[in-house]
């Protein structure tokens, strides 16, 4: 069974940086579009970034200029570098595998990790 595992979450202060990693077994990362989403209680899951097979990334508006997503197919990981973090970035961050490049719609992704908590607070 395909598994995605997120790591790297934690508590940081406003303005700090944090890098999340999504690791998958086998060929999951190499053969799939991998996206990052985030969710806070009472709100719908929100698309952060989608990394296509060739490495091109698409971002949600709030992530442009602050977040960078990249993939390392050899290591089977997709990273999300987050800079200039704000309290509004506090959420559970999930990675997901799908087949459609450039889409940040949760329904387009069939396999999900369990998420990692990111808390931005002073």
Backbone as numpy.savetxt, mean C-alpha at the origin, in Angstrom:
# Nx Ny Nz CAx CAy CAz Cx Cy Cz
-2.13 -21.41 -1.08 -2.97 -20.22 -1.08 -2.10 -18.98 -1.08
-2.46 -18.02 -1.90 -1.70 -16.78 -1.99 -1.86 -16.00 -0.71
-0.75 -15.49 -0.19 -0.81 -14.67 1.02 -0.02 -13.40 0.79
-0.58 -12.32 1.26 0.09 -11.03 1.27 0.26 -10.62 2.72
1.44 -10.14 3.05 1.72 -9.75 4.42 2.30 -8.34 4.42
1.63 -7.45 5.14 2.12 -6.08 5.28 2.98 -5.95 6.52
3.96 -5.08 6.46 4.81 -4.81 7.61 5.29 -3.37 7.56
5.81 -2.88 8.68 6.41 -1.56 8.72 5.57 -0.49 9.38
4.36 -0.82 9.76 3.51 0.18 10.40 4.02 0.53 11.79
3.45 1.59 12.35 3.85 2.00 13.68 3.34 3.37 14.03
3.85 3.90 15.13 3.48 5.23 15.60 4.59 6.20 15.24
4.23 7.25 14.54 5.19 8.29 14.16 4.59 9.65 14.45
5.44 10.68 14.41 5.00 12.04 14.64 4.70 12.74 13.32
3.88 13.76 13.35 3.62 14.53 12.12 4.92 15.02 11.50
5.00 14.88 10.19 6.20 15.27 9.46 7.20 14.16 9.27
7.03 13.06 9.99 7.95 11.93 9.87 7.69 11.15 8.58
8.60 10.22 8.33 8.48 9.31 7.20 8.36 7.87 7.70
7.76 7.04 6.88 7.60 5.63 7.22 7.52 4.84 5.92
8.12 3.67 5.91 8.05 2.83 4.72 7.39 1.50 5.07
6.35 1.20 4.35 5.65 -0.07 4.50 6.12 -1.05 3.44
6.03 -2.33 3.76 6.39 -3.37 2.80 5.26 -4.38 2.69
5.03 -4.84 1.48 4.07 -5.90 1.21 4.84 -7.07 0.63
4.80 -8.18 1.30 5.54 -9.36 0.87 4.56 -10.47 0.53
4.87 -11.17 -0.55 4.00 -12.25 -0.98 4.81 -13.47 -1.36
4.17 -14.59 -1.29 4.84 -15.84 -1.63 4.81 -16.08 -3.13
5.76 -16.87 -3.59 5.78 -17.32 -4.97 5.83 -16.19 -5.97
5.02 -16.30 -7.00 5.04 -15.35 -8.10 3.98 -14.26 -7.96
3.37 -14.14 -6.79 2.26 -13.20 -6.63 2.65 -11.78 -6.98
3.76 -11.29 -6.44 4.16 -9.92 -6.73 4.54 -9.77 -8.19
5.32 -10.70 -8.71 5.82 -10.60 -10.08 4.68 -10.63 -11.11
3.64 -11.36 -10.83 2.59 -11.61 -11.82 1.33 -10.78 -11.63
1.31 -9.89 -10.65 0.09 -9.14 -10.35 0.34 -7.66 -10.17
-0.68 -6.90 -10.45 -0.71 -5.51 -10.02 -0.88 -5.53 -8.50
-0.06 -4.77 -7.80 -0.15 -4.70 -6.35 -0.52 -3.27 -5.96
-1.51 -3.16 -5.12 -1.98 -1.83 -4.71 -1.96 -1.71 -3.19
-1.90 -0.48 -2.76 -2.04 -0.14 -1.34 -3.35 0.61 -1.15
-4.05 0.22 -0.09 -5.26 0.89 0.32 -5.14 1.23 1.79
-6.01 2.11 2.25 -6.04 2.39 3.68 -7.48 2.56 4.12
-7.69 2.34 5.40 -9.06 2.43 5.91 -9.03 2.87 7.37
-9.95 3.78 7.68 -10.18 4.20 9.06 -11.58 3.78 9.46
-11.85 3.63 10.75 -13.18 3.18 11.19 -14.28 4.07 10.66
-15.31 3.46 10.13 -16.46 4.19 9.65 -16.32 4.76 8.25
-15.18 4.52 7.62 -14.97 5.05 6.27 -14.67 3.91 5.30
-14.92 4.15 4.04 -14.63 3.16 3.01 -13.13 3.05 2.78
-12.74 1.88 2.29 -11.34 1.67 1.97 -10.94 2.62 0.84
-9.78 3.26 0.99 -9.34 4.33 0.09 -8.06 3.91 -0.64
-8.03 4.11 -1.94 -6.86 3.73 -2.72 -5.68 4.67 -2.50
-4.52 4.12 -2.20 -3.31 4.91 -1.97 -2.44 4.91 -3.22
-2.08 3.72 -3.69 -1.21 3.60 -4.86 -1.39 2.23 -5.49
-1.21 2.20 -6.79 -1.26 0.95 -7.54 0.02 0.84 -8.35
0.72 -0.29 -8.22 1.99 -0.47 -8.93 1.80 -1.55 -9.99
1.97 -1.15 -11.23 1.76 -2.06 -12.35 2.94 -3.02 -12.52
2.78 -3.97 -13.39 3.80 -5.01 -13.57 5.15 -4.42 -13.95
5.14 -3.38 -14.76 6.39 -2.77 -15.19 6.97 -1.78 -14.20
6.26 -1.54 -13.11 6.76 -0.65 -12.07 6.11 0.72 -12.04
5.35 1.07 -13.06 4.70 2.38 -13.04 3.67 2.40 -11.94
3.60 3.51 -11.24 2.69 3.63 -10.10 1.67 4.73 -10.33
0.48 4.49 -9.85 -0.60 5.46 -9.87 -1.00 5.74 -8.43
-1.36 7.00 -8.17 -1.60 7.40 -6.79 -2.96 8.06 -6.61
-3.48 7.90 -5.41 -4.63 8.70 -5.02 -4.18 10.15 -4.89
-5.11 11.07 -5.05 -4.75 12.49 -5.04 -4.00 12.90 -3.77
-4.42 12.37 -2.64 -3.80 12.78 -1.38 -2.37 12.26 -1.26
-2.03 11.24 -2.05 -0.71 10.61 -1.95 0.32 11.20 -2.91
-0.15 11.90 -3.93 0.76 12.44 -4.94 1.74 13.43 -4.32
3.02 13.23 -4.58 4.04 14.12 -4.07 4.56 13.76 -2.70
3.83 12.92 -1.96 4.27 12.55 -0.62 4.61 11.06 -0.51
3.89 10.23 -1.25 4.07 8.78 -1.17 4.72 8.27 -2.45
5.54 7.24 -2.30 6.16 6.59 -3.45 6.04 5.08 -3.30
5.44 4.45 -4.30 5.29 3.00 -4.30 6.22 2.40 -5.34
6.82 1.28 -4.98 7.74 0.63 -5.91 7.73 -0.88 -5.66
8.18 -1.62 -6.64 8.19 -3.07 -6.51 9.59 -3.62 -6.73
9.87 -4.72 -6.08 11.11 -5.47 -6.30 10.68 -6.91 -6.54
10.54 -7.26 -7.81 10.03 -8.58 -8.15 10.96 -9.69 -7.68
12.25 -9.42 -7.69 13.21 -10.45 -7.27 13.02 -10.80 -5.80
12.69 -9.79 -5.00 12.49 -10.02 -3.56 11.04 -10.35 -3.23
10.16 -10.14 -4.20 8.75 -10.40 -3.94 8.13 -9.39 -3.01
8.54 -8.14 -3.13 8.01 -7.11 -2.25 7.56 -5.88 -3.03
6.59 -5.20 -2.47 6.16 -3.89 -2.95 6.22 -2.94 -1.76
6.90 -1.84 -1.92 7.10 -0.90 -0.82 6.24 0.34 -1.02
5.92 0.97 0.10 5.21 2.24 0.08 5.97 3.18 1.00
6.68 4.11 0.42 7.41 5.12 1.18 6.49 6.32 1.39
6.29 6.67 2.66 5.38 7.77 2.99 6.17 8.87 3.68
6.09 10.06 3.14 6.81 11.20 3.69 5.83 12.28 4.15
6.32 13.17 4.99 5.51 14.29 5.47 4.17 13.81 5.99
4.22 12.81 6.83 2.98 12.22 7.32 2.19 13.20 8.17
0.89 13.08 8.06 -0.05 13.95 8.77 -0.97 13.08 9.61
-1.56 13.66 10.66 -2.51 12.87 11.46 -3.62 12.24 10.61
-3.98 12.90 9.53 -5.04 12.38 8.64 -4.60 11.11 7.91
-3.32 10.80 7.94 -2.83 9.57 7.31 -2.98 8.37 8.23
-3.42 8.60 9.45 -3.63 7.50 10.38 -4.69 6.56 9.84
-4.34 5.28 9.72 -5.25 4.29 9.15 -4.60 2.92 9.22
-5.38 1.90 8.93 -4.83 0.58 8.64 -4.53 0.53 7.15
-3.30 0.17 6.83 -2.87 0.12 5.44 -2.83 -1.35 4.99
-3.45 -1.59 3.84 -3.53 -2.93 3.27 -2.85 -2.97 1.91
-2.27 -4.10 1.58 -1.87 -4.32 0.19 -2.77 -5.40 -0.41
-2.92 -5.34 -1.72 -3.83 -6.23 -2.41 -3.29 -6.55 -3.79
-3.64 -7.72 -4.30 -3.19 -8.16 -5.62 -4.35 -8.18 -6.59
-4.12 -7.70 -7.80 -5.15 -7.68 -8.82 -4.53 -7.78 -10.20
-5.34 -7.52 -11.23 -4.88 -7.70 -12.59 -5.01 -6.47 -13.47
-5.62 -5.40 -12.97 -5.86 -4.22 -13.79 -4.95 -3.08 -13.38
-4.11 -2.67 -14.28 -3.13 -1.62 -13.99 -3.81 -0.27 -13.78
-3.35 0.47 -12.78 -3.79 1.85 -12.61 -5.14 2.04 -11.96
-5.71 0.97 -11.45 -7.04 1.06 -10.85 -6.92 1.10 -9.34
-7.63 2.00 -8.70 -7.63 2.10 -7.25 -9.03 1.84 -6.70
-9.67 0.87 -7.25 -10.99 0.44 -6.83 -10.85 -0.90 -6.11
-11.22 -0.96 -4.82 -11.01 -2.21 -4.06 -11.62 -3.45 -4.71
-12.74 -3.30 -5.39 -13.40 -4.46 -5.99 -12.56 -5.10 -7.10
-11.59 -4.39 -7.61 -10.73 -4.92 -8.67 -9.59 -5.78 -8.14
-9.51 -5.92 -6.82 -8.42 -6.68 -6.21 -9.00 -7.87 -5.46
-8.43 -9.04 -5.72 -9.03 -10.27 -5.22 -8.34 -10.84 -3.99
-7.10 -10.45 -3.75 -6.36 -11.01 -2.63 -5.84 -9.87 -1.77
-6.05 -10.02 -0.47 -5.72 -8.94 0.46 -4.89 -9.44 1.62
-4.02 -8.58 2.12 -3.35 -8.85 3.36 -4.22 -8.45 4.53
-3.71 -8.62 5.73 -4.48 -8.31 6.93 -4.29 -6.89 7.40
-3.34 -6.19 6.84 -3.17 -4.79 7.16 -2.13 -4.52 8.23
-1.64 -3.30 8.22 -0.70 -2.84 9.25 -1.12 -1.43 9.68
-1.11 -1.19 10.98 -1.61 0.08 11.51 -0.53 1.15 11.41
-0.92 2.30 10.90 -0.07 3.48 10.90 -0.79 4.56 11.70
-0.10 5.07 12.70 -0.66 6.12 13.55 0.28 7.31 13.53
-0.27 8.45 13.16 0.50 9.69 13.11 -0.05 10.61 14.19
0.75 10.83 15.21 0.28 11.61 16.35 1.47 12.21 17.09
1.24 13.41 17.61 2.27 14.04 18.42 2.07 13.71 19.90
